[in-house]
């Protein structure tokens, strides 16, 4: 599957241009999942994928911390962590002005969760449980 004119992939907080930028050197050690795989995984769950809203995280801890920073995310924000092309976690904000995320992994749909209702450690544990 190929897509034309894909915008450059953004990482971590950098994907939110109006927010604090991430030091790119801190993002080098993780596997960056292709946008084609992100898009395909979401489409398989009936969800569209706006490439401008995709953010990549080096670990689940930083992804969970970012998800918990707001109770009112823009609908469609997509958070991605991957260990490899066949081991990944995608959390997509699915409700307007809320913190409800559709959780999708390499095994497909997993859950819908409200990130701010979890403590940071609880959210990290929940997210990690989906990709063990």
Backbone as a ProteinNet text record, in pm:
[ID]
protein_1_A
[PRIMARY]
XXXXXXXXXXXXXXXXXXXXXXXXXXXXXXXXXXXXXXXXXXXXXXXXXXXXXXXXXXXXXXXXXXXXXXXXXXXXXXXXXXXXXXXXXXXXXXXXXXXXXXXXXXXXXXXXXXXXXXXXXXXXXXXXXXXX
[TERTIARY]
84.6	0	89.1	63.4	143.6	51.4	99.7	22.8	107.1	45.1	117.4	119.2	224.4	236.9	216.5	272.2	263.1	350.1	298.3	380.6	489	592.9	699.1	644.4	701.2	658.2	710.9	628.1	666.9	680.6	759.2	784	748	693.5	664.8	588.5	628.1	559.6	575.5	671.5	695.8	573.2	493.1	374.4	271.7	281.6	192.3	268.8	272.4	355.6	340.1	222.7	200.4	244.5	300.1	344	495.2	547.5	691.1	748.3	863.5	927.3	1010.7	1027.6	1109.2	1247.8	1348.8	1485.3	1494.4	1519.3	1521.3	1621.8	1731.7	1830.9	1775.9	1674.4	1615.5	1519.9	1491.9	1394.8	1460.6	1591.7	1660.5	1655.7	1641.6	1661.1	1538.3	1421.5	1303.2	1275.1	1194.9	1153.6	1040.3	1051	944.7	857.4	735.1	640.3	605.8	590.7	556.9	414.7	393.4	260.4	160.2	206.1	116.8	59.3	142.5	95.5	-0.2	32.3	-57.1	-193.2	-191.2	-315.7	-394.4	-327.4	-394	-455.8	-383.2	-434.4	-560.1	-560.5	-678.7	-794	-764.9	-870.1	-936.2	-858.1	-912.5	-1015.1	-1006.4	-1101.7	-1209.4	-1212	-1311.5	-1279.8	-1154	-1113.4	-1028	-1055.7	-969.1	-837.1	-740.4	-608.2	-560.8	-557.3	-502.4	-354.1	-269.7	-125.7	-68.3	-134.2	-88.6	-107.1	-184.2	-213.2	-139.4	-44.9	28.9	154.1	173.4	292.7	355.7	488	561.4	631.8	634.7	695.6	799.5	908.5	1017.7	986.6	887.3	850.3	707	650	511.1	498.2	600.4	594.9	576.6	652.9	639.7	507.3	461.9	332.9	220.1	222.1	119.2	122.9	242.6	254.7	191.9	217	161.1	8.6	-43.5	-188.3	-257.5	-192.3	-252.8	-240.7	-167.6	-147.1	-273.1	-372.1	-492.7	-616	-725.8	-854.5	-933.8	-881.9	-954.7	-866.9	-836.2	-758.2	-846.9	-785.1	-856.9	-891.3	-1010.3	-1050.3	-955.5	-911.1	-825	-677.1	-633.5	-491.2	-450.6	-333.3	-288.6	-151.7	-140.9	-18.3	32.5	161.4	214.6	343.6	349.3	472.5	489.9	613.3	636.3	772.7	775.8	902	954.4	861.9	893.3	767.1	778	661.4	550.8	585	483.8	454.4	494.4	467.8	452.5	328	304.4	175.8	164.8	49.4	11.3	-114.5	-167	-283	-284.7	-396.9	-449.5	-575.5	-634.9	-747.2	-740.2	-843.4	-969.7	-1078.7	-1196.1	-1318.6	-1317.9	-1433.8	-1390.6	-1476.6	-1438.1	-1415.9	-1310.6	-1279.2	-1287.7	-1219.5	-1217.1	-1080.9	-1073.5	-948.9	-976.1	-1070.9	-1107.5	-1029.4	-953.7	-865.8	-905.5	-912.4	-923.9	-783.8	-769.2	-638.4	-635.2	-535.4	-517	-372.7	-354.1	-218.8	-203.1	-89.7	-63.7	-166.8	-236.9	-342.4	-480.7	-489.5	-617.8	-672.2	-804.4	-872.7	-851.7	-825.2	-807	-909.3	-928.8	-1008.2	-1034.2	-1122.7	-1137	-1116.9	-1025.1	-999.5	-991.1	-1021.5	-1013.9	-885.6	-784.7	-648.8	-637.5	-705	-685	-745.4	-829.8	-886.1	-786.5	-676.6	-571.5	-460.8	-397.3	-271	-168.1	-55.1	43.9	89.1	122.9	170.7	62.2	-63.4	-174.8	-194	-183.9	-199.5	-86.3	35.9	150.6	128.6	86.8	63.4	-47.4	-154.3	-264.4	-217.2	-143.9	-95.4	3.4	92.2	189.5	120.3	10.1	-59.3	-115	-137.4	-191.6	-87.9	40.8	142.7	242.2	206.7	296.2	302.6
-117.1	0	123.3	216.7	338.5	459	566.1	688.5	801.2	887.3	996.4	1118.7	1195.4	1324.9	1318.2	1216.7	1207.2	1314.1	1387	1487.5	1418.7	1491.3	1430	1383.8	1274.5	1223.5	1314.2	1337.8	1420	1330.2	1374.2	1290.6	1363.4	1284.9	1335.7	1465.9	1555.4	1683.1	1770.4	1739.3	1818.2	1818.1	1713.7	1704.7	1811.2	1864.7	1970.5	2101.5	2159.7	2275	2391.1	2408.2	2519.7	2487.5	2370.5	2328.5	2314.1	2280.2	2264.1	2159.4	2189.5	2099.6	1994.4	1878.7	1770.4	1778.8	1752.3	1743.9	1621.2	1637.5	1522.8	1415.9	1451.9	1351.7	1255.3	1296.7	1208.2	1107.5	1122.3	1037.9	932.3	920.9	837.9	688.2	643.5	502.6	414.5	469.7	386.5	357.2	255.3	218.9	311.5	371.3	458.7	380.4	357.9	283.3	363.2	296.8	368.7	423.9	536.1	595.9	506	426.9	332.4	231.6	183.5	86.8	154.1	275.6	350	366.8	413.3	436.9	306.6	200	71.1	16.3	27	-23.2	52.6	183.7	262.7	236.4	228.3	199.2	64.9	-33.2	-165.3	-157.2	-51.1	-28.8	71.8	109.2	204.5	348.6	377.7	512.7	577.5	703.5	775.6	812.1	850.9	887.1	1014.5	1123.5	1249.5	1249.7	1242.6	1232.5	1351.8	1465.2	1583.8	1568.9	1470.3	1452.1	1333.2	1274.6	1158.2	1203.2	1151.1	1178.4	1046	1039.6	918.5	940	835.2	843.3	733.3	762.5	666	552.3	573.4	470.9	495.8	395.3	405.9	508	520.1	615.6	759.1	799.3	936.2	954.7	850.6	857.4	874.5	796.2	805	941.3	990.4	1121.7	1229.2	1221.7	1319.8	1307.6	1187.5	1167.9	1226.8	1218.8	1266.1	1417.3	1485.9	1630.3	1712.4	1658	1734.2	1646.2	1707.8	1637.7	1669.2	1758	1804.6	1805.8	1688.7	1678.2	1707.5	1752	1767.7	1629.4	1615.3	1486.2	1447.8	1322.4	1272.2	1269.5	1325.7	1319.4	1173.3	1138.7	999.6	987.9	900.2	875.8	737	726	598.4	561.5	437	377	244.8	214	83.1	28.9	-102.7	-173.7	-224.6	-257.3	-310.3	-297.3	-326.9	-316.4	-413	-518.5	-615.8	-609.1	-500	-480.5	-330.9	-284.4	-140.9	-113.7	10.9	58.9	194.5	208.5	334.7	374.8	499.8	553.1	674.5	669	778.9	842.8	974.2	1052.7	1046	991.1	965.3	1050.4	1123.2	1206	1352.4	1442	1583.8	1637.1	1714.7	1782.8	1690.2	1578	1485	1418.3	1310.5	1235.2	1086.4	1055.9	917.6	868.4	761.5	709.8	569.4	548.2	415.2	356.1	236.4	170.9	57.6	64.7	-33.6	-82.5	-213.1	-269	-348.5	-414.6	-503.5	-615.6	-642.5	-744.3	-685.9	-556	-491.9	-414.1	-391.8	-314.7	-379.3	-295.1	-344.4	-287.9	-154.8	-93.1	53.1	115.6	260.9	298.9	392.7	433.3	584.3	631.8	774.6	796.6	849.8	853.5	928.2	1042	1120.1	1054	952.9	882.7	788	761.2	673.8	757.2	705.8	762.7	730	800.6	776.7	630.9	574.1	436.3	338.4	367.5	281.4	284.3	403.3	415.6	343.9	361	291.6	140.4	89.8	-54.4	-102.4	-24.5	-62.5	-67	35.8	39.2	-73.8	-99.3	-208.2	-343.6	-360	-489.3	-522.9	-421.9	-445.9	-498.5	-480.9	-524.2	-623.8	-696.9	-799	-920
0	0	0	-87.7	-87.6	-87.1	-29.6	-20.4	-77	-153.8	-216.6	-126.4	-141.1	-73.8	76.7	140.7	286.1	349.4	448.5	515.8	597.8	633.8	714.1	848.3	899	1028.4	1138.4	1236.6	1350.4	1470.6	1567.7	1684.2	1812.5	1906.6	2040.2	2039.5	2123.7	2138.5	2015.9	1930.5	1810.4	1719.9	1725.6	1642.1	1679.2	1797.6	1841	1830.1	1711.3	1681.1	1777.4	1834.9	1925.9	2068.3	2088.2	2221.3	2224.7	2340.3	2359.9	2263.9	2204.5	2109.1	2182.5	2118.5	2172.5	2111.9	2192.8	2142.4	2052.9	1922.4	1832.1	1872.1	1935.9	1974.2	2078.5	2153.9	2254	2190.5	2062.6	1994.2	1904.8	1904.6	1807.2	1834	1957.7	1988.1	1964.9	1946.7	1930.1	1782.9	1760.5	1625.3	1583.7	1466.6	1418.3	1320.8	1357.8	1277.2	1151.9	1039.8	916.6	925.8	860.9	859.3	787.5	692.4	624.6	723.6	815.5	915.2	1013.3	1056.9	1147.2	1080.4	957.7	883.9	866.8	826.3	804.2	932.7	1043.9	1172	1213.8	1193.8	1229.3	1133	1003	904.9	934.3	979.8	1012.7	1125.8	1206.5	1316.1	1276.8	1149	1101.9	1134.5	1166.8	1205.2	1096.7	1064.3	971.2	1038.5	958	1010	942.7	1017.8	968.4	1002.4	901	923.1	997.8	992.6	1065.4	1216.2	1259.8	1401.6	1462.9	1390.4	1439.3	1513.3	1634.3	1715.2	1755.1	1751.2	1787.3	1920.7	2003.7	2136.2	2152.5	2223.1	2237.2	2334.2	2420.7	2518.1	2563.8	2626.1	2671.3	2783.9	2866.6	2978.1	2928.5	2828	2777	2702.3	2636.5	2568.1	2669.8	2776.7	2880.9	2949.9	2977.6	3042	2954.2	2824.9	2732.2	2726.2	2721.8	2716.2	2838.6	2952.5	3077.1	3095.8	3008	3023.8	3002.8	2936.9	2908	2923.6	2963.5	2966.8	2840.4	2757.4	2639.6	2515.6	2462.5	2339.8	2219.5	2111.9	1985.7	1932.9	1880.8	1825.8	1712.7	1714.4	1608.1	1639.3	1753.4	1789.8	1802.3	1748.1	1744.3	1809.6	1908.2	1983.3	1945.2	1909	1859.9	1932.8	1979.7	2031.1	1958.4	1917.5	1856.1	1893.7	1913.7	1934.5	1801.2	1712.3	1579.6	1494.7	1367.1	1279	1318.6	1392.4	1434.1	1583.7	1647.6	1790.5	1817.8	1815.8	1831	1907.9	1953.6	2028.8	1972	1935.7	1884.8	1974.6	2018.3	2095.7	2020.1	1980.2	1903.9	1983.7	1997.3	2065	1979.2	2033.1	1950.4	1981.7	2089.5	2123.3	2126.8	2081.9	2082	2223.3	2238.2	2364.6	2484.9	2476.8	2589.3	2595.2	2670.1	2685.4	2664.3	2575.7	2547	2426.2	2447.7	2344.2	2302.1	2171.4	2113.9	2115.8	2170.2	2177.6	2074.9	1985	1878.8	1886	1869.5	1864.8	1735.8	1725.7	1612.7	1605.6	1714	1717.4	1691.5	1659.8	1631.5	1750.3	1747.3	1851.4	1987.6	2089.5	2225.8	2323.4	2322.1	2427.9	2393.9	2471.6	2475.1	2620.6	2646	2784.2	2796.3	2915.2	2945.9	3024.4	2958.1	3012.4	3145.1	3160.2	3282.8	3406.7	3388.3	3503.9	3569.1	3500.6	3551.4	3614.3	3719	3763.5	3656.2	3656.1	3550.6	3547.8	3662.9	3668.2	3623.7	3661.4	3620.1	3468.8	3410.8	3265.9	3193.3	3241.7	3181.8	3187.7	3303.2	3318.3	3224.1	3213.2	3124	2979.2	2936.6	2798.3	2770.7	2865.8	2847.6	2838.2	2909.2	2907.4	2769.1	2686.8	2553.3	2454.7	2484.2	2386.9	2444	2544.5	2601.3	2513.1
[MASK]
++++++++++++++++++++++++++++++++++++++++++++++++++++++++++++++++++++++++++++++++++++++++++++++++++++++++++++++++++++++++++++++++++++

